[in-house]
CSV table of N, CA and C and ligand atoms in Angstrom, one decimal:
chain,number,residue,atom,x,y,z
U,122,MET,N,0.8,-0.7,0.2
U,122,MET,CA,-0.4,0.2,0.3
U,122,MET,C,0.9,1.4,-0.1
U,123,ASN,N,0.3,2.4,-0.9
U,123,ASN,CA,1.3,3.6,-0.6
U,123,ASN,C,0.4,4.4,-0.1
U,124,CYS,N,1.4,5.7,0.2
U,124,CYS,CA,1.3,6.9,1.0
U,124,CYS,C,-0.2,7.3,0.4
U,125,ARG,N,-1.4,7.5,0.9
U,125,ARG,CA,-3.0,8.2,0.0
U,125,ARG,C,-2.2,9.5,-0.4
U,126,VAL,N,-1.6,9.7,0.5
U,126,VAL,CA,-1.2,11.3,0.0
U,126,VAL,C,-0.3,11.5,-1.1
U,127,CYS,N,0.7,11.3,-1.1
U,127,CYS,CA,2.2,11.5,-1.9
U,127,CYS,C,2.7,9.5,-3.1
U,128,GLY,N,1.9,8.9,-2.7
U,128,GLY,CA,2.0,7.8,-3.2
U,128,GLY,C,3.3,7.4,-2.9
U,129,ALA,N,4.4,7.5,-2.1
U,129,ALA,CA,5.3,6.7,-1.6
U,129,ALA,C,5.3,5.7,-0.5
U,130,PRO,N,6.0,4.7,-1.4
U,130,PRO,CA,5.9,3.1,-0.4
U,130,PRO,C,6.2,3.1,0.9
U,131,SER,N,4.9,2.6,1.2
U,131,SER,CA,4.6,2.8,3.0
U,131,SER,C,3.5,1.4,3.3
U,132,ARG,N,3.9,1.1,4.2
U,132,ARG,CA,3.3,-0.2,5.2
U,132,ARG,C,1.5,0.3,5.3
U,133,GLU,N,1.3,1.1,6.1
U,133,GLU,CA,0.5,1.7,6.6
U,133,GLU,C,-0.2,2.6,5.2
U,134,GLY,N,-1.6,3.5,5.8
U,134,GLY,CA,-2.2,4.5,4.4
U,134,GLY,C,-1.2,5.3,4.1
U,135,MET,N,-0.1,5.7,5.4
U,135,MET,CA,0.5,7.1,5.1
U,135,MET,C,1.7,7.0,5.2
U,136,CYS,N,2.4,7.4,4.5
U,136,CYS,CA,4.1,7.3,4.6
U,136,CYS,C,4.2,8.3,6.1
U,137,LYS,N,6.0,8.5,6.5
U,137,LYS,CA,6.0,8.1,8.1
U,137,LYS,C,5.9,9.7,7.8
U,138,LYS,N,6.3,11.1,6.9
U,138,LYS,CA,6.1,12.1,6.8
U,138,LYS,C,5.2,12.5,7.0
U,139,HIS,N,4.2,12.3,5.8
U,139,HIS,CA,2.0,12.6,5.8
U,139,HIS,C,1.8,12.3,7.4
U,140,ALA,N,1.8,10.7,8.1
U,140,ALA,CA,1.5,10.1,9.1
U,140,ALA,C,1.8,11.0,10.1
U,141,LYS,N,3.4,11.9,9.9
U,141,LYS,CA,3.4,12.7,11.4
U,141,LYS,C,2.8,14.0,11.3
U,142,ALA,N,2.8,13.9,10.5
U,142,ALA,CA,2.0,15.6,9.7
U,142,ALA,C,0.5,15.7,10.2
U,143,GLU,N,-0.4,14.5,9.7
U,143,GLU,CA,-1.2,14.2,10.6
U,143,GLU,C,-2.0,13.9,11.8
U,144,ARG,N,-0.7,13.2,12.0
U,144,ARG,CA,-0.8,13.3,14.4
U,144,ARG,C,-0.6,14.8,14.6
U,145,LYS,N,0.2,15.6,13.9
U,145,LYS,CA,0.5,16.9,14.7
U,145,LYS,C,-0.7,18.1,14.3
U,146,LEU,N,-1.4,17.9,12.6
U,146,LEU,CA,-2.8,18.3,12.4
U,146,LEU,C,-4.0,18.0,13.2
U,147,ARG,N,-4.1,16.8,13.8
U,147,ARG,CA,-4.9,16.3,14.7
U,147,ARG,C,-5.2,16.6,15.7
U,148,ASP,N,-3.7,16.5,16.3
U,148,ASP,CA,-3.6,17.1,17.6
U,148,ASP,C,-4.3,18.7,18.1
U,149,HIS,N,-3.4,19.2,17.2
U,149,HIS,CA,-3.6,20.7,16.7
U,149,HIS,C,-5.3,21.0,17.1
U,150,PHE,N,-5.9,20.5,16.6
U,150,PHE,CA,-7.7,20.2,15.8
U,150,PHE,C,-8.0,20.3,17.7
U,151,ARG,N,-8.0,19.7,18.4
U,151,ARG,CA,-8.4,18.9,19.3
U,151,ARG,C,-7.8,20.4,20.5
U,152,VAL,N,-6.7,20.9,20.3
U,152,VAL,CA,-6.9,22.1,21.3
U,152,VAL,C,-7.9,23.3,21.1
U,153,TRP,N,-8.1,23.5,19.2
U,153,TRP,CA,-8.6,24.6,18.2
U,153,TRP,C,-9.9,24.5,18.7
U,154,ALA,N,-10.3,23.0,18.4
U,154,ALA,CA,-11.8,23.2,19.1
U,154,ALA,C,-12.1,23.0,20.0
U,155,GLU,N,-11.7,23.2,20.8
U,155,GLU,CA,-11.5,23.4,22.4
U,155,GLU,C,-11.5,24.6,22.7
U,156,ARG,N,-11.0,25.6,22.3
U,156,ARG,CA,-11.1,27.2,22.4
U,156,ARG,C,-12.0,28.0,21.1
U,157,THR,N,-12.0,27.2,20.1
U,157,THR,CA,-13.2,27.9,18.9
U,157,THR,C,-14.4,27.3,18.3
U,158,GLY,N,-14.4,26.2,19.0
U,158,GLY,CA,-15.7,25.1,18.7
U,158,GLY,C,-15.9,24.8,17.1
U,159,LEU,N,-14.3,25.1,16.2
U,159,LEU,CA,-14.1,24.9,15.6
U,159,LEU,C,-14.3,23.7,14.7
U,160,GLU,N,-15.7,23.2,13.5
U,160,GLU,CA,-15.5,22.0,12.8
U,160,GLU,C,-14.2,21.7,12.8
U,161,TRP,N,-14.4,20.2,12.3
U,161,TRP,CA,-13.3,19.2,12.0
U,161,TRP,C,-13.0,20.2,10.1
U,162,MET,N,-13.6,20.1,9.6
U,162,MET,CA,-14.2,20.4,7.9
U,162,MET,C,-13.6,22.2,7.8
U,163,ASP,N,-14.3,23.0,9.1
U,163,ASP,CA,-13.7,24.4,8.8
U,163,ASP,C,-12.7,24.3,9.3
U,164,TYR,N,-12.2,23.9,10.4
U,164,TYR,CA,-10.8,23.3,10.5
U,164,TYR,C,-9.4,23.4,9.2
U,165,LEU,N,-10.2,22.0,8.9
U,165,LEU,CA,-8.6,21.7,7.2
U,165,LEU,C,-8.8,23.4,6.3
U,166,GLU,N,-10.9,23.4,6.4
U,166,GLU,CA,-10.4,24.7,5.9
U,166,GLU,C,-9.3,25.9,6.1
U,167,ALA,N,-9.3,26.3,6.9
U,167,ALA,CA,-8.7,27.6,7.5
U,167,ALA,C,-6.8,26.9,7.6
U,168,ILE,N,-7.3,25.8,7.5
U,168,ILE,CA,-5.5,24.7,8.1
U,168,ILE,C,-5.1,25.5,6.3
U,169,ILE,N,-6.3,24.9,5.2
U,169,ILE,CA,-4.9,24.9,3.7
U,169,ILE,C,-5.0,26.2,3.6
U,170,GLU,N,-6.1,27.1,4.1
U,170,GLU,CA,-5.9,28.3,3.6
U,170,GLU,C,-4.9,29.6,4.0
U,171,ASN,N,-4.3,28.9,5.2
U,171,ASN,CA,-3.1,29.8,5.9
U,171,ASN,C,-1.9,29.2,5.3
U,172,ASP,N,-1.2,31.1,4.6
U,172,ASP,CA,-0.6,30.3,4.2
U,172,ASP,C,1.0,30.3,5.0
U,173,ARG,N,1.1,30.0,6.4
U,173,ARG,CA,1.7,29.4,7.3
U,173,ARG,C,1.7,28.0,7.3
U,174,THR,N,0.9,27.6,7.1
U,174,THR,CA,0.8,26.1,7.3
U,174,THR,C,2.2,25.5,6.6
U,175,GLY,N,2.8,24.2,7.2
U,175,GLY,CA,3.8,23.3,6.9
U,175,GLY,C,3.3,22.7,5.3
U,176,ARG,N,4.1,22.8,4.3
U,176,ARG,CA,3.2,22.0,3.0
U,176,ARG,C,3.1,20.4,3.5
U,177,LEU,N,3.5,19.8,4.5
U,177,LEU,CA,3.1,18.5,4.4
U,177,LEU,C,2.2,18.3,5.5
U,178,VAL,N,1.8,19.3,5.8
U,178,VAL,CA,0.1,19.2,6.7
U,178,VAL,C,-0.5,19.8,6.1
U,179,LYS,N,-0.1,20.4,4.9
U,179,LYS,CA,-1.0,21.5,3.9
U,179,LYS,C,-1.5,20.7,3.0
U,180,GLU,N,-0.8,19.2,2.7
U,180,GLU,CA,-0.9,18.1,1.8
U,180,GLU,C,-1.9,17.3,2.0
U,181,VAL,N,-2.1,16.5,4.1
U,181,VAL,CA,-2.7,15.8,4.9
U,181,VAL,C,-4.0,16.5,4.3
U,182,ALA,N,-4.4,17.7,5.0
U,182,ALA,CA,-5.3,18.5,5.5
U,182,ALA,C,-6.2,18.6,4.3
U,183,THR,N,-5.7,18.9,2.7
U,183,THR,CA,-6.1,18.5,1.5
U,183,THR,C,-6.5,17.2,1.3
U,184,TYR,N,-6.1,16.4,1.3
U,184,TYR,CA,-6.4,15.0,1.5
U,184,TYR,C,-7.5,14.8,2.2
U,185,LEU,N,-7.3,15.1,3.4
U,185,LEU,CA,-8.3,14.8,4.5
U,185,LEU,C,-10.0,15.8,3.8
U,186,ARG,N,-10.1,16.7,3.4
U,186,ARG,CA,-10.8,17.3,3.0
U,186,ARG,C,-11.5,16.6,1.8
U,187,SER,N,-11.1,16.2,0.9
U,187,SER,CA,-11.4,15.7,-0.5
U,187,SER,C,-11.9,14.0,0.3
U,188,ALA,N,-11.3,13.3,1.2
U,188,ALA,CA,-11.7,11.9,1.1
U,188,ALA,C,-12.9,11.8,2.9
U,189,GLU,N,-12.8,13.4,3.4
U,189,GLU,CA,-13.9,13.3,4.6
U,189,GLU,C,-14.9,14.1,3.7
U,190,GLY,N,-15.0,14.9,3.1
U,190,GLY,CA,-15.8,15.9,3.1
U,190,GLY,C,-16.6,15.7,2.2
F,450,LIG,ZN1,3.2,10.7,2.3
């Protein structure tokens, strides 16, 4: 199975780089949701629109939005 985001070979659904970015994204969401009550999809949107978001995190957010949205 290859990484669902970049297609790199990986044993799980995502390569190490994107799996790490996804963890970061989800951890961050818990903090945000508590503070702002933001919904998951709105959060992904905000992450994607934010110029300061790292490339890997943005790629994961874009993938999750199309996969879950
Ligand atoms: Zn990847």
